PDB file of C-alpha atoms in Angstrom:
ATOM      1  CA  UNK A  10     133.033  23.595  57.030  1.00 67.00           C
ATOM      2  CA  UNK A  11     131.199  20.722  55.228  1.00 72.00           C
ATOM      3  CA  UNK A  12     128.081  22.836  55.444  1.00 72.00           C
ATOM      4  CA  UNK A  13     129.714  25.809  53.624  1.00 75.00           C
ATOM      5  CA  UNK A  14     131.207  23.657  50.924  1.00 67.00           C
ATOM      6  CA  UNK A  15     127.841  21.956  50.390  1.00 62.00           C
ATOM      7  CA  UNK A  16     126.113  25.435  50.184  1.00 66.00           C
ATOM      8  CA  UNK A  17     128.727  26.694  47.743  1.00 62.00           C
ATOM      9  CA  UNK A  18     128.328  23.770  45.555  1.00 71.00           C
ATOM     10  CA  UNK A  19     124.548  24.040  45.797  1.00 61.00           C
ATOM     11  CA  UNK A  20     124.850  27.629  44.710  1.00 63.00           C
ATOM     12  CA  UNK A  21     127.180  27.020  41.819  1.00 72.00           C
ATOM     13  CA  UNK A  22     124.682  24.300  40.754  1.00 64.00           C
ATOM     14  CA  UNK A  23     121.778  26.782  40.819  1.00 62.00           C
ATOM     15  CA  UNK A  24     123.464  29.376  38.827  1.00 58.00           C
ATOM     16  CA  UNK A  25     124.688  26.926  36.218  1.00 58.00           C
ATOM     17  CA  UNK A  26     121.142  25.562  35.829  1.00 54.00           C
ATOM     18  CA  UNK A  27     119.911  29.270  35.323  1.00 51.00           C
ATOM     19  CA  UNK A  28     122.543  30.031  32.883  1.00 51.00           C
ATOM     20  CA  UNK A  29     121.902  26.898  30.743  1.00 52.00           C
ATOM     21  CA  UNK A  30     118.203  27.627  30.891  1.00 50.00           C
ATOM     22  CA  UNK A  31     118.657  31.066  29.785  1.00 48.00           C
ATOM     23  CA  UNK A  32     120.992  30.241  27.019  1.00 47.00           C
ATOM     24  CA  UNK A  33     118.684  27.688  25.529  1.00 44.00           C
ATOM     25  CA  UNK A  34     115.906  30.430  25.441  1.00 45.00           C
ATOM     26  CA  UNK A  35     118.245  32.907  23.939  1.00 47.00           C
ATOM     27  CA  UNK A  36     118.883  30.646  21.068  1.00 44.00           C
ATOM     28  CA  UNK A  37     115.157  30.427  20.328  1.00 41.00           C
ATOM     29  CA  UNK A  38     115.008  34.339  20.380  1.00 43.00           C
ATOM     30  CA  UNK A  39     118.025  35.062  18.096  1.00 43.00           C
ATOM     31  CA  UNK A  40     115.671  36.111  15.131  1.00 39.00           C
ATOM     32  CA  UNK A  41     113.569  38.186  17.526  1.00 39.00           C
ATOM     33  CA  UNK A  42     116.328  40.200  19.147  1.00 41.00           C
ATOM     34  CA  UNK A  43     118.334  40.567  15.925  1.00 42.00           C
ATOM     35  CA  UNK A  44     121.343  41.933  17.963  1.00 43.00           C
ATOM     36  CA  UNK A  45     123.000  39.771  20.364  1.00 39.00           C
ATOM     37  CA  UNK A  46     124.190  42.610  22.428  1.00 44.00           C
ATOM     38  CA  UNK A  47     121.815  42.866  25.472  1.00 46.00           C
ATOM     39  CA  UNK A  48     120.855  46.611  25.610  1.00 49.00           C
ATOM     40  CA  UNK A  49     118.851  48.128  28.486  1.00 45.00           C
ATOM     41  CA  UNK A  50     115.765  47.955  26.097  1.00 51.00           C
ATOM     42  CA  UNK A  51     116.260  44.239  25.721  1.00 52.00           C
ATOM     43  CA  UNK A  52     116.078  43.718  29.432  1.00 47.00           C
ATOM     44  CA  UNK A  53     113.151  46.072  29.875  1.00 51.00           C
ATOM     45  CA  UNK A  54     111.295  44.749  26.873  1.00 52.00           C
ATOM     46  CA  UNK A  55     111.727  41.106  27.606  1.00 50.00           C
ATOM     47  CA  UNK A  56     109.929  41.479  30.761  1.00 50.00           C
ATOM     48  CA  UNK A  57     112.678  41.599  33.261  1.00 49.00           C
ATOM     49  CA  UNK A  58     111.101  44.840  34.420  1.00 46.00           C
ATOM     50  CA  UNK A  59     107.632  44.229  33.320  1.00 46.00           C
ATOM     51  CA  UNK A  60     107.131  40.788  34.855  1.00 47.00           C
ATOM     52  CA  UNK A  61     106.854  37.325  33.443  1.00 45.00           C
ATOM     53  CA  UNK A  62     105.430  37.673  30.057  1.00 47.00           C
ATOM     54  CA  UNK A  63     105.551  35.125  27.172  1.00 50.00           C
ATOM     55  CA  UNK A  64     107.722  35.845  24.214  1.00 49.00           C
ATOM     56  CA  UNK A  65     104.926  37.198  22.053  1.00 53.00           C
ATOM     57  CA  UNK A  66     103.881  39.543  24.855  1.00 59.00           C
ATOM     58  CA  UNK A  67     106.944  41.548  24.884  1.00 71.00           C
ATOM     59  CA  UNK A  68     108.262  44.494  22.857  1.00 79.00           C
ATOM     60  CA  UNK A  69     111.310  42.626  21.588  1.00 78.00           C
ATOM     61  CA  UNK A  70     109.028  40.124  19.713  1.00 78.00           C
ATOM     62  CA  UNK A  71     107.965  42.751  17.058  1.00 84.00           C
ATOM     63  CA  UNK A  72     110.452  45.652  17.815  1.00 85.00           C
ATOM     64  CA  UNK A  73     113.600  43.611  18.206  1.00 82.00           C
ATOM     65  CA  UNK A  74     116.618  44.576  20.504  1.00 79.00           C
ATOM     66  CA  UNK A  75     117.581  47.573  18.576  1.00 82.00           C
ATOM     67  CA  UNK A  76     114.167  49.024  17.707  1.00 87.00           C
ATOM     68  CA  UNK A  77     114.467  48.500  13.960  1.00 88.00           C
ATOM     69  CA  UNK A  78     111.793  45.794  13.945  1.00 88.00           C
ATOM     70  CA  UNK A  79     111.813  42.055  13.429  1.00 87.00           C
ATOM     71  CA  UNK A  80     110.485  40.109  10.483  1.00 88.00           C
ATOM     72  CA  UNK A  81     107.308  39.559  12.626  1.00 85.00           C
ATOM     73  CA  UNK A  82     107.235  43.310  13.504  1.00 87.00           C
ATOM     74  CA  UNK A  83     107.456  44.353   9.887  1.00 88.00           C
ATOM     75  CA  UNK A  84     104.602  42.275   8.878  1.00 89.00           C
ATOM     76  CA  UNK A  85     102.562  44.082  11.480  1.00 86.00           C
ATOM     77  CA  UNK A  86     103.835  47.510  10.482  1.00 89.00           C
ATOM     78  CA  UNK A  87     105.971  48.542  13.393  1.00 90.00           C
ATOM     79  CA  UNK A  88     108.190  51.644  12.785  1.00 91.00           C
ATOM     80  CA  UNK A  89     111.921  51.829  12.661  1.00 92.00           C
ATOM     81  CA  UNK A  90     112.538  53.631  16.011  1.00 91.00           C
ATOM     82  CA  UNK A  91     116.137  54.416  14.988  1.00 90.00           C
ATOM     83  CA  UNK A  92     114.849  56.284  11.936  1.00 93.00           C
ATOM     84  CA  UNK A  93     115.234  60.075  12.578  1.00 93.00           C
ATOM     85  CA  UNK A  94     112.366  60.910  10.286  1.00 95.00           C
ATOM     86  CA  UNK A  95     109.978  58.691  12.447  1.00 95.00           C
ATOM     87  CA  UNK A  96     111.622  60.134  15.631  1.00 94.00           C
ATOM     88  CA  UNK A  97     110.618  63.631  14.588  1.00 95.00           C
ATOM     89  CA  UNK A  98     107.164  62.810  13.631  1.00 96.00           C
ATOM     90  CA  UNK A  99     106.069  61.525  16.691  1.00 95.00           C
ATOM     91  CA  UNK A 100     105.901  63.517  20.118  1.00 96.00           C
ATOM     92  CA  UNK A 101     106.377  61.842  23.501  1.00 95.00           C
ATOM     93  CA  UNK A 102     102.813  62.510  24.368  1.00 95.00           C
ATOM     94  CA  UNK A 103     101.618  60.771  21.328  1.00 93.00           C
ATOM     95  CA  UNK A 104     103.755  57.603  22.239  1.00 90.00           C
ATOM     96  CA  UNK A 105     102.405  57.688  25.735  1.00 88.00           C
ATOM     97  CA  UNK A 106      98.821  58.019  24.578  1.00 86.00           C
ATOM     98  CA  UNK A 107      99.345  55.094  22.100  1.00 84.00           C
ATOM     99  CA  UNK A 108     100.688  52.812  24.834  1.00 81.00           C
ATOM    100  CA  UNK A 109      98.097  53.675  27.218  1.00 80.00           C
ATOM    101  CA  UNK A 110      95.065  53.485  24.782  1.00 77.00           C
ATOM    102  CA  UNK A 111      96.453  50.509  22.593  1.00 67.00           C
ATOM    103  CA  UNK A 112      93.547  50.538  20.292  1.00 63.00           C
ATOM    104  CA  UNK A 113      95.969  49.277  17.586  1.00 66.00           C
ATOM    105  CA  UNK A 114      99.264  47.275  18.111  1.00 68.00           C
ATOM    106  CA  UNK A 115     101.156  46.602  21.470  1.00 71.00           C
ATOM    107  CA  UNK A 116      97.960  45.103  22.769  1.00 60.00           C
ATOM    108  CA  UNK A 117      99.772  43.196  25.472  1.00 59.00           C
ATOM    109  CA  UNK A 118     100.668  46.417  27.232  1.00 64.00           C
ATOM    110  CA  UNK A 119      97.179  47.610  27.793  1.00 61.00           C
ATOM    111  CA  UNK A 120      96.698  47.854  31.631  1.00 66.00           C
ATOM    112  CA  UNK A 121      99.860  45.739  32.263  1.00 68.00           C
ATOM    113  CA  UNK A 122     102.496  48.319  32.638  1.00 72.00           C
ATOM    114  CA  UNK A 123     102.446  51.279  34.931  1.00 76.00           C
ATOM    115  CA  UNK A 124     102.652  54.989  33.887  1.00 80.00           C
ATOM    116  CA  UNK A 125     106.291  55.233  34.965  1.00 82.00           C
ATOM    117  CA  UNK A 126     107.167  52.014  32.910  1.00 80.00           C
ATOM    118  CA  UNK A 127     105.478  53.721  29.871  1.00 82.00           C
ATOM    119  CA  UNK A 128     107.458  57.006  30.338  1.00 86.00           C
ATOM    120  CA  UNK A 129     110.661  54.812  30.711  1.00 84.00           C
ATOM    121  CA  UNK A 130     109.849  52.978  27.344  1.00 84.00           C
ATOM    122  CA  UNK A 131     109.280  56.496  25.778  1.00 88.00           C
ATOM    123  CA  UNK A 132     112.949  57.418  26.890  1.00 87.00           C
ATOM    124  CA  UNK A 133     114.222  54.208  25.698  1.00 84.00           C
ATOM    125  CA  UNK A 134     112.597  54.529  22.179  1.00 88.00           C
ATOM    126  CA  UNK A 135     114.021  58.152  22.098  1.00 89.00           C
ATOM    127  CA  UNK A 136     117.597  56.663  22.718  1.00 87.00           C
ATOM    128  CA  UNK A 137     117.391  54.501  19.618  1.00 86.00           C
ATOM    129  CA  UNK A 138     117.639  57.804  17.568  1.00 83.00           C
ATOM    130  CA  UNK A 139     121.287  58.075  18.433  1.00 73.00           C
ATOM    131  CA  UNK A 140     122.211  54.614  17.213  1.00 60.00           C
TER     132      UNK A 140
END
C-alpha cells in the first residue's frame, strides 16, 4: 500500500512539474501564438508532431496559432492563411512544392518533415479559410 501511495505522489509531482514548465514556456510564446486557444495547428506547428524544434524553428513563430501571422512573420512577408483571396490564389500542389523546395521562407522544414506531414500541414492551412 505504501508503494502505491508513493507511486501516486511521484506521478502527481511529475505531472505538476511538466505543467509548471509548460506554463512558463506558454507565457514566453503569448506574442507568437496570438490566440490562447490551442488548435490542432498549434500542437502540430509547435513541434509536438514534428519533433523537438526550438521556438524559431516552428510554424507558429511566423504564422501564429491562427495562421494570420505574427509580428515577426509579417516582417518576413508571410501570408494570412485565413484570407480567402490568398487561399484561392494557391493550389495544394504549390504549397507542397514550396515546403519541399524551401528556396525562400520556412527554411527550417527543409528535409526535416515527411511528405505525409507536409500534406497534413496543407490540410491545416486550408482549414484556416473557414475561420
